[in-house]
Coordinates of C-alpha atoms in Angstrom, one line a residue:
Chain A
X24 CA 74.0 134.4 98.1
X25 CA 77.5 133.9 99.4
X26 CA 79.2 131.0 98.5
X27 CA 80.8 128.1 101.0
X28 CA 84.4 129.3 100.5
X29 CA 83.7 133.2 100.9
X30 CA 86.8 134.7 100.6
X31 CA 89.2 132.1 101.3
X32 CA 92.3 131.1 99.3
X33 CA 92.5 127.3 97.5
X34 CA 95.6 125.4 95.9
X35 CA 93.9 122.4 93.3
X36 CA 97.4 120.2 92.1
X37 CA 96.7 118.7 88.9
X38 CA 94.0 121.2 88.7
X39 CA 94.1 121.1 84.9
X40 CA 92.2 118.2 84.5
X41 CA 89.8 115.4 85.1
X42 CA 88.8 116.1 88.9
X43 CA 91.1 118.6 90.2
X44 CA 89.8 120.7 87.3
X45 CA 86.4 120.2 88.3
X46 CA 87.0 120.9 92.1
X47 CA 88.6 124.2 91.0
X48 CA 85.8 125.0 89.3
X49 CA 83.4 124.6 91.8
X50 CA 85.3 126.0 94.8
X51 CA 85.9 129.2 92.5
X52 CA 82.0 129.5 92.2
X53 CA 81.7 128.8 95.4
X54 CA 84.0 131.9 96.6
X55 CA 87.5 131.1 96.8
X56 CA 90.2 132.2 94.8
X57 CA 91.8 129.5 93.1
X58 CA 95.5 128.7 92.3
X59 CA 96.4 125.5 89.8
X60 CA 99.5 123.6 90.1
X61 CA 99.8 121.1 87.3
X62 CA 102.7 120.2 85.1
X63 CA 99.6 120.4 82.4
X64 CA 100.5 124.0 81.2
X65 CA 98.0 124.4 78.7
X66 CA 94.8 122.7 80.9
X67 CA 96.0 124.9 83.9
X68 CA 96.0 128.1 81.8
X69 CA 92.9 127.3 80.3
X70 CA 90.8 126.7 83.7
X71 CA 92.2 129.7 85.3
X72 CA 90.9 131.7 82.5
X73 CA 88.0 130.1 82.4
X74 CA 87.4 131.2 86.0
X75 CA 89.3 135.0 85.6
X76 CA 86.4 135.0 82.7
X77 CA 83.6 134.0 85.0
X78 CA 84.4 137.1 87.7
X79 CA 86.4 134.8 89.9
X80 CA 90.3 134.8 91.2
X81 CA 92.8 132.3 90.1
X82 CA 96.4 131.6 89.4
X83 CA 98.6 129.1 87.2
X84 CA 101.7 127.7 88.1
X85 CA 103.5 124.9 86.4
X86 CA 104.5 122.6 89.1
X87 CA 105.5 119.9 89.4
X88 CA 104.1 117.9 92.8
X89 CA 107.1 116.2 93.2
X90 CA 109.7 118.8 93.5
X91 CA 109.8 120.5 96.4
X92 CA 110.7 123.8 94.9
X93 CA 108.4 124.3 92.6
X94 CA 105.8 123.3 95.9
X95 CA 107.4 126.0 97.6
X96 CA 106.8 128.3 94.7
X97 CA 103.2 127.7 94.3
X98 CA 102.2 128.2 97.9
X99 CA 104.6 131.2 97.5
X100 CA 103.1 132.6 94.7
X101 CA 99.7 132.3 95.9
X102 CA 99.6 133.8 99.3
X103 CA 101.9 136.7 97.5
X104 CA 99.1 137.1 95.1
X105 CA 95.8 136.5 97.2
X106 CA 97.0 137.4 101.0
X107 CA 96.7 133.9 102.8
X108 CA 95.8 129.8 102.2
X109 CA 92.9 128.2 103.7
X110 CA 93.1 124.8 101.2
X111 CA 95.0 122.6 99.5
X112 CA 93.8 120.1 97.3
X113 CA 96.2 117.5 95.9
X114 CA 94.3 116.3 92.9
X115 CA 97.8 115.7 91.0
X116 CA 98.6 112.0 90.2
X117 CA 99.8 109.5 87.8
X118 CA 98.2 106.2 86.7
X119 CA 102.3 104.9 85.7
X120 CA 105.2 106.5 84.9
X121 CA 105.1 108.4 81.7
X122 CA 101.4 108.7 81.8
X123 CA 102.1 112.9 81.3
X124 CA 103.9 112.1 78.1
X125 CA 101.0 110.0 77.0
X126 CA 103.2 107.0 75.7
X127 CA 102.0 104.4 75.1
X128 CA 104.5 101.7 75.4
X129 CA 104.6 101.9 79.1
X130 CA 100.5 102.0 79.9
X131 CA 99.7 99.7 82.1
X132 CA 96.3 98.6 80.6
X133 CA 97.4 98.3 76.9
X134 CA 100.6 96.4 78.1
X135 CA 100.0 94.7 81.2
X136 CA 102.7 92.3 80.1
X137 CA 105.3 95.2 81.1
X138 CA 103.4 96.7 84.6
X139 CA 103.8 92.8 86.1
X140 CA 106.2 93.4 89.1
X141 CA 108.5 91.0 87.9
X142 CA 108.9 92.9 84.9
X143 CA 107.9 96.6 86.1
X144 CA 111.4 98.7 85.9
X145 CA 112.6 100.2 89.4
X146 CA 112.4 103.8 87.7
X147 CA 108.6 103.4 86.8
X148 CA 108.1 102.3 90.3
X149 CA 110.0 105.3 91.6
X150 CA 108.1 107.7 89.5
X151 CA 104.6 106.9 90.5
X152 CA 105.8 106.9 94.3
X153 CA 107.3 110.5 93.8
X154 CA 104.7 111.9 92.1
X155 CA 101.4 110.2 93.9
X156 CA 102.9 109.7 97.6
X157 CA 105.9 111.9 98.2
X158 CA 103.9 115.0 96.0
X159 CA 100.9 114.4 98.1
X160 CA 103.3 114.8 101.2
X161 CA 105.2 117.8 100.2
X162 CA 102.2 119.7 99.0
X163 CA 100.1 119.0 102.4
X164 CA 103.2 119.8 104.3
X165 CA 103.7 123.2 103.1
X166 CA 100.2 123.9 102.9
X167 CA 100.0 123.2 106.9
X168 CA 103.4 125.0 106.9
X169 CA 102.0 128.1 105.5
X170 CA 99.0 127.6 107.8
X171 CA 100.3 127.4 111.0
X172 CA 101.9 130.2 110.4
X173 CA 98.9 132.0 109.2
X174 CA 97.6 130.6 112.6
X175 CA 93.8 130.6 110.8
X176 CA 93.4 127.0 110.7
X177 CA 92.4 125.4 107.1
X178 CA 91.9 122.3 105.6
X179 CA 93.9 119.7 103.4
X180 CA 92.1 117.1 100.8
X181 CA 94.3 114.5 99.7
X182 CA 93.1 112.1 96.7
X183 CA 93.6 108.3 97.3
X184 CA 91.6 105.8 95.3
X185 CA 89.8 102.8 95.5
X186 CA 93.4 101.0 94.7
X187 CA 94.0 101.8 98.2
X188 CA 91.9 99.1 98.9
X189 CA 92.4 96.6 96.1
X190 CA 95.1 95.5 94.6
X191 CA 95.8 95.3 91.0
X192 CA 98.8 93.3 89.1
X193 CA 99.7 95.6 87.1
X194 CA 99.2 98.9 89.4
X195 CA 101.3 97.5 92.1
X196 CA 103.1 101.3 92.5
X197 CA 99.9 103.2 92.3
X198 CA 97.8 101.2 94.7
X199 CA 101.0 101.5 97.3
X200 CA 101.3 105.2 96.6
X201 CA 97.4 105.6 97.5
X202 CA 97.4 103.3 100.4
X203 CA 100.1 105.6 101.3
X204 CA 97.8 108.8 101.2
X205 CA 95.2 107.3 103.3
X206 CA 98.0 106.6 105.9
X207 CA 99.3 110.0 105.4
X208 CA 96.0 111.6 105.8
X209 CA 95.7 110.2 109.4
X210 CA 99.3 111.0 110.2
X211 CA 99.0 114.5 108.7
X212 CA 95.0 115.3 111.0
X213 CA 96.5 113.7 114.3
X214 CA 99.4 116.6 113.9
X215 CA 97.7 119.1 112.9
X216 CA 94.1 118.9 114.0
X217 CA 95.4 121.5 117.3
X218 CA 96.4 123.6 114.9
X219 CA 92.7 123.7 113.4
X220 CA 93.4 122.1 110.0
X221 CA 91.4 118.9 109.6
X222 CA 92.5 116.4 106.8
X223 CA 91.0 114.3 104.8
X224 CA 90.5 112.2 101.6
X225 CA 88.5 111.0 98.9
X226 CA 89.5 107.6 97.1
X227 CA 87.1 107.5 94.1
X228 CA 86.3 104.7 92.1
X229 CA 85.8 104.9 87.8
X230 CA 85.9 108.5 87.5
X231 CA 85.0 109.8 83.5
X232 CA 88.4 111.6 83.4
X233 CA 91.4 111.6 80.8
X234 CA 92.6 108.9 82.9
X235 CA 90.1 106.6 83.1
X236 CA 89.9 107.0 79.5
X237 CA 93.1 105.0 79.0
X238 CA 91.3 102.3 80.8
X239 CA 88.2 102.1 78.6
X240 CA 90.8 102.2 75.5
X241 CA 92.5 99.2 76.9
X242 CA 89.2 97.3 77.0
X243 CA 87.0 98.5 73.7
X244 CA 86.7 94.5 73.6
X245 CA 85.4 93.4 77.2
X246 CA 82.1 93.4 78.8
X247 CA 81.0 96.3 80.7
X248 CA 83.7 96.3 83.3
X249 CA 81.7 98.1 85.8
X250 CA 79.3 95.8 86.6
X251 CA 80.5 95.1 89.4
X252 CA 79.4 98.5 90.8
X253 CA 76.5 98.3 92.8
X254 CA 75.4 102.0 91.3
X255 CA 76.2 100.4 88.2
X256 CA 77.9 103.5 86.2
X257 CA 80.6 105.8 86.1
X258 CA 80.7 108.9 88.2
X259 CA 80.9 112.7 86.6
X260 CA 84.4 114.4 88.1
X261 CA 81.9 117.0 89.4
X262 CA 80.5 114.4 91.7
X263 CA 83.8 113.4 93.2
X264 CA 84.5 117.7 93.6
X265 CA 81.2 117.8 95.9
X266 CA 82.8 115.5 98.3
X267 CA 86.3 117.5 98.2
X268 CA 84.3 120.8 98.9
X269 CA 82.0 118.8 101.5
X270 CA 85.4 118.2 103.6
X271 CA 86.4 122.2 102.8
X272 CA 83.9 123.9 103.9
X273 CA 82.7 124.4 107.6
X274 CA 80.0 121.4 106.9
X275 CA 82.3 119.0 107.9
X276 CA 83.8 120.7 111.1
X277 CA 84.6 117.7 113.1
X278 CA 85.8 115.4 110.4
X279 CA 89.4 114.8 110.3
X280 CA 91.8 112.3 109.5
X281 CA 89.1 110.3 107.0
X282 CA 89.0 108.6 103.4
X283 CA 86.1 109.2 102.0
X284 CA 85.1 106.7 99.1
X285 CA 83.4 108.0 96.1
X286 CA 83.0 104.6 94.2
X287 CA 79.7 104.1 93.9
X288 CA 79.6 101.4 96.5
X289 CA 82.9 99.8 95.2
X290 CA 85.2 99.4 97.7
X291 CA 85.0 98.0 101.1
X292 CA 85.9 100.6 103.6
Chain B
X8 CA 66.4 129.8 97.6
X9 CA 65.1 125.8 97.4
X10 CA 66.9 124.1 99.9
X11 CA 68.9 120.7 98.9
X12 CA 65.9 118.1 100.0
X13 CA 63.0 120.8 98.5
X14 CA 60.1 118.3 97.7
X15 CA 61.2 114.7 99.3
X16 CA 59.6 113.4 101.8
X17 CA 62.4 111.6 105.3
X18 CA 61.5 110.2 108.1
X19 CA 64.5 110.1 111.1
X20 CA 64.2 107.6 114.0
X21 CA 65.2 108.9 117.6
X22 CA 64.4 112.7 116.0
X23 CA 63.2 113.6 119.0
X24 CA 66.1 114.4 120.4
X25 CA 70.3 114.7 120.1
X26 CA 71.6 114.1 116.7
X27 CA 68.3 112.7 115.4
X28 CA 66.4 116.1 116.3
X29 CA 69.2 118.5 114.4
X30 CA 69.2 116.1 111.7
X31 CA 65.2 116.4 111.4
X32 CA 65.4 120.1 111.9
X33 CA 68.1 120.3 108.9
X34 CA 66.4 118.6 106.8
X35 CA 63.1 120.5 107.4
X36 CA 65.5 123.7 106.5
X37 CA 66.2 122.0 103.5
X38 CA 62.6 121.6 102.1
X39 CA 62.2 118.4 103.2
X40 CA 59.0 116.8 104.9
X41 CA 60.0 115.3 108.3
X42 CA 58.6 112.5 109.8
X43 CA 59.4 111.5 113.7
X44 CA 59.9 108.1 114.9
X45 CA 60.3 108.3 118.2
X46 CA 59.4 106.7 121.8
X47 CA 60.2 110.1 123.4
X48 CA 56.7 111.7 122.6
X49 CA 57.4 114.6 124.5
X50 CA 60.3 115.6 122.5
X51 CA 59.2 114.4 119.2
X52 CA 56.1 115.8 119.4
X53 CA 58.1 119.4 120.4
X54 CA 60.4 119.1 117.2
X55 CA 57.4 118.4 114.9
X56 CA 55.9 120.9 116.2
X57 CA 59.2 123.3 115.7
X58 CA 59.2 122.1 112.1
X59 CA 55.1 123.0 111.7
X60 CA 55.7 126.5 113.1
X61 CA 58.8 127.4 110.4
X62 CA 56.1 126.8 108.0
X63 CA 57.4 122.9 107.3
X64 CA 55.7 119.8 107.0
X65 CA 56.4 117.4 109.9
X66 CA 54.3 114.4 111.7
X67 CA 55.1 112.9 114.9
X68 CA 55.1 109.2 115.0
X69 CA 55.1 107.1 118.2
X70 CA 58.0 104.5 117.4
X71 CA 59.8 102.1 119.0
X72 CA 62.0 101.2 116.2
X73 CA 63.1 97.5 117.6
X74 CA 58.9 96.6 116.9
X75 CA 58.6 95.8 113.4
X76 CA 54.5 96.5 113.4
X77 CA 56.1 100.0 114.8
X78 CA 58.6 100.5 112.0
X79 CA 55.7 99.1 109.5
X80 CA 53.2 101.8 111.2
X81 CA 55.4 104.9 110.9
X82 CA 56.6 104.2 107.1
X83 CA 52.6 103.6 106.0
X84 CA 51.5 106.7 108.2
X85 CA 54.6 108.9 106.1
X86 CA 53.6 107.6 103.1
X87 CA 50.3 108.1 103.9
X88 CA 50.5 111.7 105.2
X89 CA 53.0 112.8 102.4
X90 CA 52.7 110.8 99.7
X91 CA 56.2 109.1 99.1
X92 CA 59.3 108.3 100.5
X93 CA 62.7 109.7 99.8
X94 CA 65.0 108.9 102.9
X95 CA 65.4 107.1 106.0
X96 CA 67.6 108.2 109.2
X97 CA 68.2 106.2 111.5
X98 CA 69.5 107.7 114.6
X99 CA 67.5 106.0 117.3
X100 CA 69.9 104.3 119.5
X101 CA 70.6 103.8 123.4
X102 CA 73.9 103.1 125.2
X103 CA 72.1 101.0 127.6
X104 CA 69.1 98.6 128.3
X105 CA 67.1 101.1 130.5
X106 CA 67.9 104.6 129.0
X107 CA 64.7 105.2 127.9
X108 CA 63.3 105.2 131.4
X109 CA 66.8 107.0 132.7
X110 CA 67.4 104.3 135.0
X111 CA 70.9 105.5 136.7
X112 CA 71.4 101.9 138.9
X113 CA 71.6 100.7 135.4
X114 CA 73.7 103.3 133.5
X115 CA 77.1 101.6 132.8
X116 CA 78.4 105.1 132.8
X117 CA 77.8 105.9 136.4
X118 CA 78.0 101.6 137.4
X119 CA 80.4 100.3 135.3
X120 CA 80.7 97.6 137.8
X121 CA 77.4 96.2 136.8
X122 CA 78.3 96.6 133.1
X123 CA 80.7 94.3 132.6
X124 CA 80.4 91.2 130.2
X125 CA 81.0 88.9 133.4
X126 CA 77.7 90.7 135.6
X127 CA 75.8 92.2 132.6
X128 CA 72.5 90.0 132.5
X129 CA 71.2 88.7 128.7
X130 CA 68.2 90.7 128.8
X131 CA 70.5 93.7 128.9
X132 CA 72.6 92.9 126.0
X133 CA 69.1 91.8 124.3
X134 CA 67.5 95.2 124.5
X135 CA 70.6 97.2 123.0
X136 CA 71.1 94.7 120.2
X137 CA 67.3 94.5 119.6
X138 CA 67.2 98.2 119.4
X139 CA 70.6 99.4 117.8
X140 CA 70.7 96.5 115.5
X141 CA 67.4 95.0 114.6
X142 CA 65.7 98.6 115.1
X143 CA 67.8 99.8 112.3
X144 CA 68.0 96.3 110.1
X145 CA 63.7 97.2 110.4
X146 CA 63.9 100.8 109.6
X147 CA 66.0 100.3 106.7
X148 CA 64.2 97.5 105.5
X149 CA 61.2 98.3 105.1
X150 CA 62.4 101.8 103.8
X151 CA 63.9 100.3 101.4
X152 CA 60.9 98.0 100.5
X153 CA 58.9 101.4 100.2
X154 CA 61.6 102.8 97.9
X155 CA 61.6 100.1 95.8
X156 CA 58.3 99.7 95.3
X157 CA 57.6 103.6 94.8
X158 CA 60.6 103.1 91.9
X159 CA 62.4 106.1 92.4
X160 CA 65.7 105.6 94.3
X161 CA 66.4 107.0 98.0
X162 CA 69.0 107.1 100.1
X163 CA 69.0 105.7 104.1
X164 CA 71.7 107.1 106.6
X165 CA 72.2 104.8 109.3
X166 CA 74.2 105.8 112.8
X167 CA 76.9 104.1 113.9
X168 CA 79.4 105.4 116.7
X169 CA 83.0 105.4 117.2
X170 CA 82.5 102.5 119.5
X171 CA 82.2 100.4 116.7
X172 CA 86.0 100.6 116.1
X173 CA 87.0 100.8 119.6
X174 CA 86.1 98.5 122.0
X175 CA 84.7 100.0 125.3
X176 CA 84.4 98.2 128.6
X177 CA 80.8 98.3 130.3
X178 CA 79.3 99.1 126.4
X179 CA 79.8 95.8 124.9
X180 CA 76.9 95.3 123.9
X181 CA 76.6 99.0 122.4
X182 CA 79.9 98.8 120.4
X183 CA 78.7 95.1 119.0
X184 CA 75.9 96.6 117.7
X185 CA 77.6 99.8 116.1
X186 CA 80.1 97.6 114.5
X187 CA 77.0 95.2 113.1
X188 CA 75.6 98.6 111.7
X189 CA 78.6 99.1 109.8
X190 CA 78.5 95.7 108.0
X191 CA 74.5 96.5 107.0
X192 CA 75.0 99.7 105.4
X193 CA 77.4 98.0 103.7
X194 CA 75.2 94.9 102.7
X195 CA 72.2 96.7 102.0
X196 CA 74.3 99.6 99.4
X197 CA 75.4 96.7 97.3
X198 CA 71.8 94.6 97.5
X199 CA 69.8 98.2 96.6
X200 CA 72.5 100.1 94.1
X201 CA 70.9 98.6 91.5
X202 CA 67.8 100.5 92.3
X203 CA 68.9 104.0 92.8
X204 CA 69.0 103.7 96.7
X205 CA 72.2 104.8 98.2
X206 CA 73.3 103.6 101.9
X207 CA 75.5 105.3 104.3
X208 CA 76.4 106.0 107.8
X209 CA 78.2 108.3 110.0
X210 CA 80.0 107.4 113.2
X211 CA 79.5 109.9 115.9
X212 CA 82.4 110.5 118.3
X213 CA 81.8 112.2 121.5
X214 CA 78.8 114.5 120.8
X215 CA 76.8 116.7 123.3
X216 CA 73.6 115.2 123.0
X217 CA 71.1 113.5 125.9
X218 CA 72.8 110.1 125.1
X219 CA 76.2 111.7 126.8
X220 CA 75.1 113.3 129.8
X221 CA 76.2 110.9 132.4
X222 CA 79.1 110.7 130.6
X223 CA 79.5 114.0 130.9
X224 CA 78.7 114.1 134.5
X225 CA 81.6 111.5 135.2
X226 CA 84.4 114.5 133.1
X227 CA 84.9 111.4 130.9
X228 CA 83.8 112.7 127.6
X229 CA 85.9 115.9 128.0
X230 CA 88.8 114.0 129.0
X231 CA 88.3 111.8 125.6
X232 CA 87.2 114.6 123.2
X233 CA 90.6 116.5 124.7
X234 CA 92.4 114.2 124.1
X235 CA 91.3 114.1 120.0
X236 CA 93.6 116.0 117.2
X237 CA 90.6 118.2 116.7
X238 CA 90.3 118.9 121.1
X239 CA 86.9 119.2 121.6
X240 CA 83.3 117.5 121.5
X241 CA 81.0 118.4 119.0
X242 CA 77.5 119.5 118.9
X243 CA 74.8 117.6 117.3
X244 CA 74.6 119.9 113.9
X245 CA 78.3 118.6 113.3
X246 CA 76.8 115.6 112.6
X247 CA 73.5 116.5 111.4
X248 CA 75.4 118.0 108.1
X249 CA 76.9 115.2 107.4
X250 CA 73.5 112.8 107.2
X251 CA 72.3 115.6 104.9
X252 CA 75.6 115.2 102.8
X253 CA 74.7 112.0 102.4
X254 CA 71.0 112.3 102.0
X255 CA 71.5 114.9 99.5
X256 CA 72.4 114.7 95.5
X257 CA 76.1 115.9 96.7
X258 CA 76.8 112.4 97.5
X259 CA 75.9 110.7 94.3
X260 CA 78.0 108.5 93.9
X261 CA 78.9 107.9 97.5
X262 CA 77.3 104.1 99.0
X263 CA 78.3 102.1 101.3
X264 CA 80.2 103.8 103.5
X265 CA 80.9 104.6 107.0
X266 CA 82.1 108.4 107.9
X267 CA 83.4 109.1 110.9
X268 CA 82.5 112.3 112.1
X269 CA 84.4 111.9 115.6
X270 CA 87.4 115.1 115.3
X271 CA 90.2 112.7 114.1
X272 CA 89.4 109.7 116.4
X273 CA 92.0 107.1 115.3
X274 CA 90.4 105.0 113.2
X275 CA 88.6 104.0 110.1

């Protein structure tokens, strides 16, 4: 049977790993051709394969979210290669500053000492806003750029988090960047919902991804630290990629402008 | 192909018509067994008997979901008839104290005069909150109970409305109660997590159902609906696929919330 994305043309940032991987996964056997943007060459090669292998479409490019060339590259690239854009995903994100590099002396949850805000650096700051806030922005603009002039409609999924929500000491920058893609989401459907894209969000809660893994590291010692979920686990990235392709597809025709949480009952909203 | 609900066993409140019937003919697509809580008995009767033709398993219950030996009656009889219960709907709802019997002297629609909070009698507010707010505190209750005791997780997907987030003049009572439905999905996800029972709700915006008719008749729900980022009202599938979103295993790990499915109202 035909899949729910048929034929149409999908962007995944940070599509290399931990979610965006997964929703690239599933909206390529689902139908859609799939390009990955990540600055994670060797996870974005490796998914695209993985999806050229199963009979599906998809593209790499190494890009990075927060410069707008290389944005304007990978929507480039992929309606050169695949004739249009229907979706963009922006999966891409950072937990704190040099979280790509993987060092250690600036994470957050093995040093909260350092990620206080009075002892936080501007530059880390600056960093987490460009990639999580202003990439989000620049990737959802020129997907609704490319769009509109496509004049077929679409649809944009941003990823907040439940950080939106809650604020934690030492993630000051990343809950303000996500609080920011909620905001942006609504800003961003209001626009262009007469153009016929709709926009909307996930925020999901303790995700088992590469990134959360940094978190359990950080507390081999403590308790079960999710408790507090009234699920009472962790979610699969697969379960988080059901609610991205849920806002994708045509199921969701008259949602717009929302933030969906996928958090196990975590967060408030 | 097995459809997303093949084998549980729902019952949906007010599926005898609007949102609640496409919601119950969904989920009859879907595999599931359907059963009707309505007072309509005319058109739950017809939609059971929809489901019943298409070779599906439905059963028409006379509800009125504010009487708790009603909501008691309807989950025994499913259980009963099918032999378990998977998930609760509850889309029963009026925008007024007397829209069962389509009393237009009382619609606040076509009299908003008579709708305001200074000449809107108790009784009036009574009857929406008994029936928006207690109905679906009952439904989901006892649901839940049934769940529980059957020890195999569920999910319940209340209805809540746009008015919950904006408050409308002549509907006060209506948008108190929406709002109040908000708050108890979000009690009731964190009280039955634990158990495997997820708890959602989606808020309407304007929809073409029964419920908006006078509405309609005024031009007031095109003039809101055109003035929405997506520029239109929706029909009642819209709506319907997002209850089986959240009914279905797609939503795993998704409790607790509210989703507006109102084409970009400015809200939550």
């Amino acid at each position: 049977m035909a899949g729910e994305l048929e034929g149409k043309v999908s962007i995944v940032t940070g599509g290399g790993s931990g979610m965006g991987r997964s929703t690239a996964l599933m909206f390529a056997r689902e139908g859609s051709a799939v390009a990955i943007a990540d600055v994670n060459d060797e996870g974005g090669e490796q998914v695209a394969a993985q999806i050229e292998d199963s009979g599906g479409n998809a593209l790499f490019m190494h890009t990075d979210v927060s410069s707008e060339q290389d944005v304007l590259n990978v929507v480039a690239e992929t309606a050169a290669k695949f004739g249009r854009l229907d979706s963009m995903v922006t999966a891409a994100g950072i937990s704190y500053a040099r979280y790509v590099e993987g060092d250690d002396e600036t994470d957050p949850f093995l040093h909260p000492e350092l990620a206080t805000n009075l002892n936080k650096p501007t530059e880390a700051w600056q960093k987490v806003i460009d990639v999580n806030l202003t990439g989000v922005m620049l990737c959802a603009r020129e997907a609704a750029r490319q769009m509109v002039n496509e004049g077929h409609g679409g649809t944009i999924v941003n990823f907040a988090s439940i950080n939106a929500y809650n604020p934690s000491p030492i993630l000051t920058d990343y809950s303000v960047s996500k609080a920011g893609v909620v905001m942006l989401t609504r800003c961003f459907a209001v626009e262009f919902g007469p153009h016929g894209i709709r926009v909307n969000a996930v925020a999901p809660g303790p995700i088992e991804t590469p990134m959360l893994a940094r978190v359990h590291r950080a507390q081999v010692s403590g308790g079960d630290p999710w408790g507090n979920v009234p699920l009472q686990r962790t979610a699969q990235p697969e379960e988080v990629a059901e609610a991205v392709l849920f806002l994708t597809s045509d199921r969701s025709s008259y949602v717009t402008g929302k933030t969906l949480g996928v958090d196990g009952g975590i967060s408030t909203v």
